[in-house]
JSON list of C-alpha atoms in Angstrom, two decimals:
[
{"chain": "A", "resi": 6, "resn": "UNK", "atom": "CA", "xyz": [-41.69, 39.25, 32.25]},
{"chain": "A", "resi": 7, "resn": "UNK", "atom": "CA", "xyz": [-39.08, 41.27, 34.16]},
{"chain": "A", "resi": 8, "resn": "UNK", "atom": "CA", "xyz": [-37.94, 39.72, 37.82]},
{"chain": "A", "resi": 9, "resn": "UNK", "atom": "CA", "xyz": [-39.16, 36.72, 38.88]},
{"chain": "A", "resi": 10, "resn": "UNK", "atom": "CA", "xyz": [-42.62, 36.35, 40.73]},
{"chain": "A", "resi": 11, "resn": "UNK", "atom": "CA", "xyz": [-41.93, 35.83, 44.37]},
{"chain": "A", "resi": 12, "resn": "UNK", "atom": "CA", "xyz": [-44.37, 35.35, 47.54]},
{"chain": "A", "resi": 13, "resn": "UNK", "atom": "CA", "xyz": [-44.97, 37.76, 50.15]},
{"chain": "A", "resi": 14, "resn": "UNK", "atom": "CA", "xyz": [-44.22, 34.42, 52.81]},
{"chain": "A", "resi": 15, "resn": "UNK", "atom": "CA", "xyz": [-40.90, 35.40, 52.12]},
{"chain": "A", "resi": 16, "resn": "UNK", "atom": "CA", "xyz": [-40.86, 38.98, 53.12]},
{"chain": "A", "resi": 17, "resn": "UNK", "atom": "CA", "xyz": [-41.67, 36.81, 56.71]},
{"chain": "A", "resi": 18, "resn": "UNK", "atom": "CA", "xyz": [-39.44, 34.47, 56.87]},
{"chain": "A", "resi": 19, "resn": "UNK", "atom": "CA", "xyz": [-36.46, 35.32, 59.30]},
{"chain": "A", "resi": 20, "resn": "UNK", "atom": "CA", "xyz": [-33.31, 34.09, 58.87]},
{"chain": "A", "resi": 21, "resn": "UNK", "atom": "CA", "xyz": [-32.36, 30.82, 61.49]},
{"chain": "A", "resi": 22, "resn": "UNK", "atom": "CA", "xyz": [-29.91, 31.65, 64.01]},
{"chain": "A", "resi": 23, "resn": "UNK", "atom": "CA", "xyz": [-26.82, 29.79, 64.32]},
{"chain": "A", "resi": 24, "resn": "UNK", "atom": "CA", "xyz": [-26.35, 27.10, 66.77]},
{"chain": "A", "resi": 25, "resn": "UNK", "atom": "CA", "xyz": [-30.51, 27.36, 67.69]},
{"chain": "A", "resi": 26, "resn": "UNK", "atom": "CA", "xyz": [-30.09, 23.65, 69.42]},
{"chain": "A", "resi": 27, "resn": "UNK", "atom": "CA", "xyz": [-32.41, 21.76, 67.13]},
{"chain": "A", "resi": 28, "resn": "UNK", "atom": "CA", "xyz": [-31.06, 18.33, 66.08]},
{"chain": "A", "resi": 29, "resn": "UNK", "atom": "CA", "xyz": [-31.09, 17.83, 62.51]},
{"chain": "A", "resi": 30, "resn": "UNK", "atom": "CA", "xyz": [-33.21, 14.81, 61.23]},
{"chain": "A", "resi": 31, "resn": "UNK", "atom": "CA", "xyz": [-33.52, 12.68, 58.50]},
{"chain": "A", "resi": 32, "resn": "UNK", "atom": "CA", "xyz": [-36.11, 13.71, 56.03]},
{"chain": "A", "resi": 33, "resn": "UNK", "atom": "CA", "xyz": [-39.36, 11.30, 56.45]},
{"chain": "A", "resi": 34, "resn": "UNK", "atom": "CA", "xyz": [-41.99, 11.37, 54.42]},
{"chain": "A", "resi": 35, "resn": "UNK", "atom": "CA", "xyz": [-45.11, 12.36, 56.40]},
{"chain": "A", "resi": 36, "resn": "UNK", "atom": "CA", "xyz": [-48.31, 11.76, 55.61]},
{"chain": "A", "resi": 37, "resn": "UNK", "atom": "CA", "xyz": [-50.45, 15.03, 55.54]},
{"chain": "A", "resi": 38, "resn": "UNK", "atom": "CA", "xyz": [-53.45, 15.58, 57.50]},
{"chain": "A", "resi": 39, "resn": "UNK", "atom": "CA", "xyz": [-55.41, 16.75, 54.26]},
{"chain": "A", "resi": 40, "resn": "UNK", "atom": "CA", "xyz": [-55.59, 13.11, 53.19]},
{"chain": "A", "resi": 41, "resn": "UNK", "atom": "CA", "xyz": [-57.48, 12.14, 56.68]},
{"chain": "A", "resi": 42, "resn": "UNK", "atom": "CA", "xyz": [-59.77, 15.09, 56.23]},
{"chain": "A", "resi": 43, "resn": "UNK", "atom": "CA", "xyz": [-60.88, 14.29, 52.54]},
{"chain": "A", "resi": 44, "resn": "UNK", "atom": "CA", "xyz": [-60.96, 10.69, 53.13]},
{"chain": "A", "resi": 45, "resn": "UNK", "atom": "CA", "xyz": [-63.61, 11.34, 56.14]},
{"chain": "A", "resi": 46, "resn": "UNK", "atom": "CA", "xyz": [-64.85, 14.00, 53.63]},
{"chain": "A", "resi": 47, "resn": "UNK", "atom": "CA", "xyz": [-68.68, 13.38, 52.32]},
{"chain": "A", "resi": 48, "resn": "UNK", "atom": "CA", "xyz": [-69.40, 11.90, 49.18]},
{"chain": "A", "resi": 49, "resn": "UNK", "atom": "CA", "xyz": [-69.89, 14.04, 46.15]},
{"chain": "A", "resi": 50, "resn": "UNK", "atom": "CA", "xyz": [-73.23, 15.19, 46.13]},
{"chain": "A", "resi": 51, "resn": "UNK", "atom": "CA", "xyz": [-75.60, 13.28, 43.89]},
{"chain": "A", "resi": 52, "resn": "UNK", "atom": "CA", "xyz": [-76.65, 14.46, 40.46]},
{"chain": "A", "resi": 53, "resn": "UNK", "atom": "CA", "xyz": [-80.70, 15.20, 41.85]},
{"chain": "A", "resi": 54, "resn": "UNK", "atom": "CA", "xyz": [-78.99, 17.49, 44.61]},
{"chain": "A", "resi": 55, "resn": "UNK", "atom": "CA", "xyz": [-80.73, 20.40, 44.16]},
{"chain": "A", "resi": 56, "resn": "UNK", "atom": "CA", "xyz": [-78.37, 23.04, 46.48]},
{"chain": "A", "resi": 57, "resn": "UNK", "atom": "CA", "xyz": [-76.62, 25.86, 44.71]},
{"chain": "A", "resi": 58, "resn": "UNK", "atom": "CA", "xyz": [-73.61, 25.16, 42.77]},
{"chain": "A", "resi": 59, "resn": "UNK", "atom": "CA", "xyz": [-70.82, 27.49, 41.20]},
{"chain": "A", "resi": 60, "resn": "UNK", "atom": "CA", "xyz": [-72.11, 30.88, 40.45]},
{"chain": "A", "resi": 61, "resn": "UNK", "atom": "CA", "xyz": [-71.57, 31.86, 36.90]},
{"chain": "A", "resi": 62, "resn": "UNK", "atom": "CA", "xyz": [-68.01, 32.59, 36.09]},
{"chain": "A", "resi": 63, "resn": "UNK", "atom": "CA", "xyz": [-66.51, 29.97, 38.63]},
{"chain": "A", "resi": 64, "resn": "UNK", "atom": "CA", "xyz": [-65.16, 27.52, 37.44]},
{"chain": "A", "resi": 65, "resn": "UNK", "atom": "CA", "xyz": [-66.27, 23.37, 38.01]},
{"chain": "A", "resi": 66, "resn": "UNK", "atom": "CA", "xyz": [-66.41, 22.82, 41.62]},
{"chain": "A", "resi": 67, "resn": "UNK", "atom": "CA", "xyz": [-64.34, 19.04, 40.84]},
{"chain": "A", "resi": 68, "resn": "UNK", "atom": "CA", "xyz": [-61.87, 20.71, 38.44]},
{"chain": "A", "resi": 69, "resn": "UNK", "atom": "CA", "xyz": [-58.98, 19.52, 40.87]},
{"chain": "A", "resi": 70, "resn": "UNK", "atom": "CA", "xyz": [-55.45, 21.64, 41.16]},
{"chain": "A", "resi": 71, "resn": "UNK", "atom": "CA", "xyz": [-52.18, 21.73, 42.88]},
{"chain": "A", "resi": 72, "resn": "UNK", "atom": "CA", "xyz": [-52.13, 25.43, 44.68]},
{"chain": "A", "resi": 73, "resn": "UNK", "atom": "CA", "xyz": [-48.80, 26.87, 46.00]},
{"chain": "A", "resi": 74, "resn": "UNK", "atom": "CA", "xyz": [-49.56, 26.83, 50.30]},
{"chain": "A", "resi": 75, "resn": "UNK", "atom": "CA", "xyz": [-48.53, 26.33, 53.57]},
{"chain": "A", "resi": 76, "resn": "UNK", "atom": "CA", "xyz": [-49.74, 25.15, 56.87]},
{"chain": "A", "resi": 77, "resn": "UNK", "atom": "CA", "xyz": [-50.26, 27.85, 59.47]},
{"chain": "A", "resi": 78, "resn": "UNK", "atom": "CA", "xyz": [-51.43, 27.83, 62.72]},
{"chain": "A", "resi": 79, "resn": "UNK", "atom": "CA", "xyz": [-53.23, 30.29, 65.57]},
{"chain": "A", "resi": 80, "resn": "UNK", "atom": "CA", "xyz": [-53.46, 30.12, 68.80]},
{"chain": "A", "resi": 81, "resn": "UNK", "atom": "CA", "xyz": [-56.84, 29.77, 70.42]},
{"chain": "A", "resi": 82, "resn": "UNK", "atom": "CA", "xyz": [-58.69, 28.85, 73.13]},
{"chain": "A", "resi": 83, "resn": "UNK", "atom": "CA", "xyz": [-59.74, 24.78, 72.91]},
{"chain": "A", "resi": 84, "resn": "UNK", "atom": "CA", "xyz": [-63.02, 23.16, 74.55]},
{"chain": "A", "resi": 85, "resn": "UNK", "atom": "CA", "xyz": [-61.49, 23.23, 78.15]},
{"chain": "A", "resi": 86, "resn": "UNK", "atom": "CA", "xyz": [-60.75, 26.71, 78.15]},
{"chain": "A", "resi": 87, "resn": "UNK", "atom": "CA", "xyz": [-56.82, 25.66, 77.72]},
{"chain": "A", "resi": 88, "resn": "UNK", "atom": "CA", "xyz": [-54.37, 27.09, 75.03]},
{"chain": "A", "resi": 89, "resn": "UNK", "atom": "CA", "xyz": [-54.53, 25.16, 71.67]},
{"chain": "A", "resi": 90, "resn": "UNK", "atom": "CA", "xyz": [-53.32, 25.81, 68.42]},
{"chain": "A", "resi": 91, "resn": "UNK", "atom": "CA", "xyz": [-55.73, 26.26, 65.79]},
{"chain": "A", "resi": 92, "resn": "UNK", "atom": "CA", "xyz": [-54.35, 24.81, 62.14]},
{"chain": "A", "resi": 93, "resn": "UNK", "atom": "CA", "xyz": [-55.27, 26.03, 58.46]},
{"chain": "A", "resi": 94, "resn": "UNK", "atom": "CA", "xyz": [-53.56, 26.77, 55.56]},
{"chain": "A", "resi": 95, "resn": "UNK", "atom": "CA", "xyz": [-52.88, 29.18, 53.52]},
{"chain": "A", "resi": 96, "resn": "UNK", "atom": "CA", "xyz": [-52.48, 29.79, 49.92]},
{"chain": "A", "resi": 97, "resn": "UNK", "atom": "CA", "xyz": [-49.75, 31.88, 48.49]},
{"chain": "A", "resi": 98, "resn": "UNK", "atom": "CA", "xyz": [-50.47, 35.27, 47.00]},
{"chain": "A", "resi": 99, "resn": "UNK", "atom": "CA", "xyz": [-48.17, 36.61, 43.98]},
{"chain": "A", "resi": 100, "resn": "UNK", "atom": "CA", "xyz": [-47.38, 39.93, 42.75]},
{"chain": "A", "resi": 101, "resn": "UNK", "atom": "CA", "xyz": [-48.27, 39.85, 38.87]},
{"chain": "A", "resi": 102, "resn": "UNK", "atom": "CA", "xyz": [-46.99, 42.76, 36.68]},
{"chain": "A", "resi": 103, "resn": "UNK", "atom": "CA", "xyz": [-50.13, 42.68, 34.63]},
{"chain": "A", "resi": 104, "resn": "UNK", "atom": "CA", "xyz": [-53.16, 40.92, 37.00]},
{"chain": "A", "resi": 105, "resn": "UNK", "atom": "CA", "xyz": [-52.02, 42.57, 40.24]},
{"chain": "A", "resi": 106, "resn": "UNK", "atom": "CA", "xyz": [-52.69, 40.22, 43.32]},
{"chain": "A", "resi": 107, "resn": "UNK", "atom": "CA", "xyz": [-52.56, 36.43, 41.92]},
{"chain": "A", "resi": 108, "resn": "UNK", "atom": "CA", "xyz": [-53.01, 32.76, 43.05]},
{"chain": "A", "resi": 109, "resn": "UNK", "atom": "CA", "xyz": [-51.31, 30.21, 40.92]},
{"chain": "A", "resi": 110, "resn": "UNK", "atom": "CA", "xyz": [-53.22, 27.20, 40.04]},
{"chain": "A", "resi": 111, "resn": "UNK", "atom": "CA", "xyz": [-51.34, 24.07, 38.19]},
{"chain": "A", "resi": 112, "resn": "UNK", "atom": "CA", "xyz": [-53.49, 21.13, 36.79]},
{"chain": "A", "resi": 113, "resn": "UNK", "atom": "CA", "xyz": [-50.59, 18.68, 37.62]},
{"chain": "A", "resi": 114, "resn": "UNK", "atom": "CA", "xyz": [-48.33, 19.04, 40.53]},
{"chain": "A", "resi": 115, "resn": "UNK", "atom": "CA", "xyz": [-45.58, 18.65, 37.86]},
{"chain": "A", "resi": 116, "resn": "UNK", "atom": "CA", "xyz": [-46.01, 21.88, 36.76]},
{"chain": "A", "resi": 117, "resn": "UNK", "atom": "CA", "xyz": [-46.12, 23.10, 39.96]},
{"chain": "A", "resi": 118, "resn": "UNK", "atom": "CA", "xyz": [-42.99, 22.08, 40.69]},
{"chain": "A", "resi": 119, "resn": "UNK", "atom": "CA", "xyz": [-41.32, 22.61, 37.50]},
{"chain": "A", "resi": 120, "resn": "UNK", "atom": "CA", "xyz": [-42.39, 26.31, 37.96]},
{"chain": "A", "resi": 121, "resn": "UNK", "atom": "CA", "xyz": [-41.98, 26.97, 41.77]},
{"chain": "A", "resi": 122, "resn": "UNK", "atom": "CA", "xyz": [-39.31, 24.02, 42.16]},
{"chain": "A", "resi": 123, "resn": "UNK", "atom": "CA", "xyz": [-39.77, 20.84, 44.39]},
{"chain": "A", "resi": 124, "resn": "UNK", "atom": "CA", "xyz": [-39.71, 22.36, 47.59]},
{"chain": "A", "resi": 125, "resn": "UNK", "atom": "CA", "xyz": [-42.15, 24.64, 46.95]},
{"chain": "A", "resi": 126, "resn": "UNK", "atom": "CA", "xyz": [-45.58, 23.60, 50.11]},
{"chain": "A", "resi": 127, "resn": "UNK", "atom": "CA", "xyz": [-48.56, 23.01, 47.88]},
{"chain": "A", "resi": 128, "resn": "UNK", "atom": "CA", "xyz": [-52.19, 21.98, 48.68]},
{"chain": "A", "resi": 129, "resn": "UNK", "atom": "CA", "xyz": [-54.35, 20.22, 46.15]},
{"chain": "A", "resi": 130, "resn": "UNK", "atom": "CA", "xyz": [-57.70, 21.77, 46.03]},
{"chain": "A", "resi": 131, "resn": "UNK", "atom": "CA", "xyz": [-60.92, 22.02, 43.58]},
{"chain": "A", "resi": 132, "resn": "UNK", "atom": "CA", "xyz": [-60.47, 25.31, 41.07]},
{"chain": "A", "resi": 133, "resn": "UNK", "atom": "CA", "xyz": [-64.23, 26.17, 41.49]},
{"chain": "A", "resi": 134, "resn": "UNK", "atom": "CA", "xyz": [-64.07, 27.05, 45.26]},
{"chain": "A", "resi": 135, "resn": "UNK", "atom": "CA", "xyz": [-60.68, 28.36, 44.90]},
{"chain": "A", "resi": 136, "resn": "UNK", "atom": "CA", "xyz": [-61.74, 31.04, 42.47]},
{"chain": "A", "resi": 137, "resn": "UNK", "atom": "CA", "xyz": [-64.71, 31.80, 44.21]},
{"chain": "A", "resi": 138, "resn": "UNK", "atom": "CA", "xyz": [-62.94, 32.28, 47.66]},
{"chain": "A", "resi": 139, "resn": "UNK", "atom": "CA", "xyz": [-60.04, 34.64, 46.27]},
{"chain": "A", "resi": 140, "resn": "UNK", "atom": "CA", "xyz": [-62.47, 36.79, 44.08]},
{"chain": "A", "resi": 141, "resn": "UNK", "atom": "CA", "xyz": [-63.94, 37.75, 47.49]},
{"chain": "A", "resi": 142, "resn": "UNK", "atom": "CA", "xyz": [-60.56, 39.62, 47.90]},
{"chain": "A", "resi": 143, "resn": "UNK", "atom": "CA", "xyz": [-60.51, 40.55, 44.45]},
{"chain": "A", "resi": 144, "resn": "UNK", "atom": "CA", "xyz": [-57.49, 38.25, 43.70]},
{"chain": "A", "resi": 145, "resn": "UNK", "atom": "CA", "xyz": [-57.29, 36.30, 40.45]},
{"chain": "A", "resi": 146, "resn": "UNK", "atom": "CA", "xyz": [-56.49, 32.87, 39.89]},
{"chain": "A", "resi": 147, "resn": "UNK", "atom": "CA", "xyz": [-53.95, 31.93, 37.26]},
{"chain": "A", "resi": 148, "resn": "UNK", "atom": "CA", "xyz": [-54.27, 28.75, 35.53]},
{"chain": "A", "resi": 149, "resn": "UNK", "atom": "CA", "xyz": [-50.67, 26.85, 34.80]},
{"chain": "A", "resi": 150, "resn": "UNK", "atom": "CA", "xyz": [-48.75, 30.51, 34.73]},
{"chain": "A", "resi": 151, "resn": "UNK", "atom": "CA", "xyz": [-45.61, 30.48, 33.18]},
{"chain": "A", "resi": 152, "resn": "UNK", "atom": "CA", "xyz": [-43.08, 31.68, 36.25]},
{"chain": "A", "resi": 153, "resn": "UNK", "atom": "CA", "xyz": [-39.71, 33.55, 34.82]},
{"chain": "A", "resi": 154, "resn": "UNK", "atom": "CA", "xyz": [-37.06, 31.32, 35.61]},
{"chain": "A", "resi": 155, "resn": "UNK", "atom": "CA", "xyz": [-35.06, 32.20, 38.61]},
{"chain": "A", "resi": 156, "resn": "UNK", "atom": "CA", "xyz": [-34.61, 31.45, 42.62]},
{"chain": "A", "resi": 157, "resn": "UNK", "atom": "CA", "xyz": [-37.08, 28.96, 43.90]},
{"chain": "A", "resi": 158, "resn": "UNK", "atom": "CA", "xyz": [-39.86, 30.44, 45.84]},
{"chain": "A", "resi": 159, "resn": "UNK", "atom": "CA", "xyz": [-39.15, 27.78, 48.51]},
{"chain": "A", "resi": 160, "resn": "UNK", "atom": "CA", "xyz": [-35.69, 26.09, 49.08]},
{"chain": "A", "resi": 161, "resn": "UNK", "atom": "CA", "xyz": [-35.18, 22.92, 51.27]},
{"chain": "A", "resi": 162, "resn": "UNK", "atom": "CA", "xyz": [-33.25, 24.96, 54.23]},
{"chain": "A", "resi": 163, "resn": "UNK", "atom": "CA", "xyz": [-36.75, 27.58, 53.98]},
{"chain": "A", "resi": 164, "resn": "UNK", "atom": "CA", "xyz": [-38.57, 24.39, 54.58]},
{"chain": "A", "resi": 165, "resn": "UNK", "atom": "CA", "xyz": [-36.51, 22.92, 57.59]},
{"chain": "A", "resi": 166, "resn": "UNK", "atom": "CA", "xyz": [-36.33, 26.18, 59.12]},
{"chain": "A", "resi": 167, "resn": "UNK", "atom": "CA", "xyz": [-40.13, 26.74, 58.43]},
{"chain": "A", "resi": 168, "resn": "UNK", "atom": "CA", "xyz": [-40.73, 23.00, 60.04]},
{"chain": "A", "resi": 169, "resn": "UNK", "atom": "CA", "xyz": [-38.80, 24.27, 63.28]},
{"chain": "A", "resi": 170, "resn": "UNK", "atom": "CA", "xyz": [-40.24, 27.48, 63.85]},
{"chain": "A", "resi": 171, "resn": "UNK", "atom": "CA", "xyz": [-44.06, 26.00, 63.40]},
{"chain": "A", "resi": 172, "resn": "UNK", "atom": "CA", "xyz": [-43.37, 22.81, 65.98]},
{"chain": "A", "resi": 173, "resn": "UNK", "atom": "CA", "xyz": [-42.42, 25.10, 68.62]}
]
Protein backbone atom coordinates (compact mmCIF):
# COMPACT_ATOMS: atom_id res chain seq x y z
CA UNK A 1 0.00 0.00 0.00
CA UNK A 2 1.26 3.41 -1.11
CA UNK A 3 0.23 6.59 1.34
CA UNK A 4 -1.47 6.05 4.24
CA UNK A 5 -5.39 5.73 4.39
CA UNK A 6 -6.75 8.93 5.76
CA UNK A 7 -10.52 10.18 6.47
CA UNK A 8 -12.33 12.66 4.58
CA UNK A 9 -13.22 14.34 8.48
CA UNK A 10 -10.01 15.71 7.95
CA UNK A 11 -10.39 17.50 4.72
CA UNK A 12 -13.05 19.47 7.41
CA UNK A 13 -11.33 20.11 10.08
CA UNK A 14 -10.07 23.82 10.27
CA UNK A 15 -7.20 24.73 11.89
CA UNK A 16 -7.91 26.50 15.75
CA UNK A 17 -7.14 30.03 15.88
CA UNK A 18 -4.75 31.35 18.26
CA UNK A 19 -5.75 32.88 21.44
CA UNK A 20 -9.75 31.61 20.68
CA UNK A 21 -10.43 32.27 24.68
CA UNK A 22 -11.26 28.71 25.64
CA UNK A 23 -9.67 27.62 28.95
CA UNK A 24 -7.82 24.54 28.70
CA UNK A 25 -9.04 21.62 30.98
CA UNK A 26 -7.93 18.66 32.42
CA UNK A 27 -8.78 15.59 30.48
CA UNK A 28 -11.84 13.66 32.33
CA UNK A 29 -12.98 10.69 31.40
CA UNK A 30 -16.64 11.00 30.34
CA UNK A 31 -18.95 8.57 30.21
CA UNK A 32 -20.61 8.31 26.68
CA UNK A 33 -24.18 8.55 26.05
CA UNK A 34 -24.08 5.21 23.92
CA UNK A 35 -23.79 3.28 27.18
CA UNK A 36 -27.27 4.94 28.51
CA UNK A 37 -28.87 4.19 25.20
CA UNK A 38 -27.88 0.39 25.02
CA UNK A 39 -28.39 -0.12 28.59
CA UNK A 40 -32.20 1.19 28.14
CA UNK A 41 -31.83 -0.79 24.85
CA UNK A 42 -34.40 -3.97 24.53
CA UNK A 43 -33.39 -7.30 25.19
CA UNK A 44 -32.13 -9.47 22.41
CA UNK A 45 -34.91 -10.87 20.73
CA UNK A 46 -35.79 -14.42 21.71
CA UNK A 47 -34.82 -17.45 19.68
CA UNK A 48 -38.96 -18.15 18.57
CA UNK A 49 -38.90 -14.41 17.23
CA UNK A 50 -40.04 -14.89 14.04
CA UNK A 51 -39.17 -11.09 12.38
CA UNK A 52 -36.65 -10.92 9.58
CA UNK A 53 -33.10 -11.19 10.37
CA UNK A 54 -29.83 -10.45 8.27
CA UNK A 55 -30.40 -10.83 4.63
CA UNK A 56 -28.03 -13.21 3.04
CA UNK A 57 -24.56 -11.89 2.77
CA UNK A 58 -24.73 -9.73 6.07
CA UNK A 59 -23.04 -10.68 8.42
CA UNK A 60 -24.42 -11.87 12.35
CA UNK A 61 -26.48 -9.12 13.60
CA UNK A 62 -24.44 -9.71 17.43
CA UNK A 63 -21.01 -10.00 15.74
CA UNK A 64 -19.90 -6.86 17.88
CA UNK A 65 -16.98 -4.28 16.49
CA UNK A 66 -15.13 -1.20 17.32
CA UNK A 67 -15.91 1.29 14.13
CA UNK A 68 -13.75 4.44 13.58
CA UNK A 69 -16.67 7.57 14.38
CA UNK A 70 -17.56 10.65 15.71
CA UNK A 71 -20.37 12.44 17.32
CA UNK A 72 -22.10 15.03 15.17
CA UNK A 73 -24.82 17.11 15.67
CA UNK A 74 -27.76 19.19 13.58
CA UNK A 75 -29.68 21.69 14.37
CA UNK A 76 -33.41 21.22 14.47
CA UNK A 77 -36.45 22.27 15.61
CA UNK A 78 -37.36 20.48 19.32
CA UNK A 79 -41.07 19.75 20.65
CA UNK A 80 -41.68 23.50 21.59
CA UNK A 81 -40.94 24.79 18.36
CA UNK A 82 -37.41 26.14 19.95
CA UNK A 83 -33.87 25.55 18.43
CA UNK A 84 -32.28 22.20 19.57
CA UNK A 85 -29.51 20.30 18.47
CA UNK A 86 -30.14 17.04 17.09
CA UNK A 87 -27.08 14.35 17.96
CA UNK A 88 -25.86 11.19 15.87
CA UNK A 89 -22.85 9.86 14.85
CA UNK A 90 -21.11 9.17 12.22
CA UNK A 91 -18.84 6.57 10.95
CA UNK A 92 -15.70 7.33 9.10
CA UNK A 93 -15.40 6.63 5.41
CA UNK A 94 -11.80 5.67 3.88
CA UNK A 95 -10.37 5.93 0.56
CA UNK A 96 -9.07 2.28 -0.32
CA UNK A 97 -6.72 1.90 -3.36
CA UNK A 98 -8.29 -1.40 -4.24
CA UNK A 99 -12.17 -1.44 -2.57
CA UNK A 100 -12.88 2.23 -3.29
CA UNK A 101 -15.16 3.81 -0.50
CA UNK A 102 -14.44 1.71 2.89
CA UNK A 103 -15.54 1.45 6.58
CA UNK A 104 -13.06 -0.12 8.88
CA UNK A 105 -14.31 -2.60 11.28
CA UNK A 106 -11.85 -4.01 14.23
CA UNK A 107 -13.03 -7.02 16.41
CA UNK A 108 -11.10 -5.53 19.43
CA UNK A 109 -10.71 -1.90 20.07
CA UNK A 110 -6.99 -2.81 20.35
CA UNK A 111 -6.65 -3.08 16.94
CA UNK A 112 -8.40 -0.18 16.41
CA UNK A 113 -6.17 1.73 18.07
CA UNK A 114 -3.05 0.10 17.18
CA UNK A 115 -4.07 0.91 13.53
CA UNK A 116 -5.72 4.42 13.76
CA UNK A 117 -3.77 5.31 17.13
CA UNK A 118 -5.46 6.07 20.58
CA UNK A 119 -7.05 9.13 19.78
CA UNK A 120 -8.70 7.97 17.04
CA UNK A 121 -13.31 8.57 18.12
CA UNK A 122 -14.67 5.08 17.73
CA UNK A 123 -18.21 3.63 18.28
CA UNK A 124 -18.75 0.00 19.08
CA UNK A 125 -21.48 -1.38 16.99
CA UNK A 126 -22.90 -4.95 15.70
CA UNK A 127 -21.07 -5.92 12.09
CA UNK A 128 -24.44 -7.23 10.72
CA UNK A 129 -26.28 -3.83 10.67
CA UNK A 130 -23.17 -2.07 9.91
CA UNK A 131 -22.69 -3.89 6.64
CA UNK A 132 -26.10 -3.76 5.77
CA UNK A 133 -26.41 0.10 6.32
CA UNK A 134 -23.14 1.05 4.25
CA UNK A 135 -23.96 -1.42 1.31
CA UNK A 136 -26.98 0.91 0.84
CA UNK A 137 -24.28 3.44 -0.31
CA UNK A 138 -22.37 0.88 -1.91
CA UNK A 139 -19.49 1.18 0.67
CA UNK A 140 -17.66 -1.91 1.91
CA UNK A 141 -16.81 -2.87 5.23
CA UNK A 142 -13.29 -4.00 6.02
CA UNK A 143 -12.76 -6.44 8.67
CA UNK A 144 -9.39 -5.72 10.96
CA UNK A 145 -7.60 -3.84 7.74
CA UNK A 146 -4.12 -3.54 7.99
CA UNK A 147 -3.56 0.57 7.89
CA UNK A 148 0.11 1.60 6.36
CA UNK A 149 1.87 2.99 9.12
CA UNK A 150 1.99 6.70 9.23
CA UNK A 151 0.22 10.03 10.85
CA UNK A 152 -2.64 9.17 13.11
CA UNK A 153 -5.97 9.76 11.61
CA UNK A 154 -6.88 11.60 14.85
CA UNK A 155 -4.30 13.37 17.18
CA UNK A 156 -5.15 14.59 20.77
CA UNK A 157 -5.01 18.53 19.74
CA UNK A 158 -7.76 17.26 16.57
CA UNK A 159 -9.72 15.99 19.47
CA UNK A 160 -9.62 19.11 21.85
CA UNK A 161 -10.17 21.32 19.06
CA UNK A 162 -13.01 18.99 17.74
CA UNK A 163 -14.49 19.02 21.57
CA UNK A 164 -14.54 23.00 21.34
CA UNK A 165 -15.95 23.58 18.13
CA UNK A 166 -18.99 20.90 18.81
CA UNK A 167 -19.89 22.52 22.54
CA UNK A 168 -20.41 25.77 21.04
Amino acid sequence: MGAPIRSRLQDFLEPDPAGDGFPQQAAEPHRSALLDLAEAAPPPRAATDDRPGPRPGIPDYHTPVFVPAHPRSVVGTGREGRPSRVPFVVFELFDHPGHGTVAFAFTTLEKLVDALGEAQPWAATSLGPLAEAVRQQEVTVLLDPRVAPGEPNWRPEDLAAYAREVSR
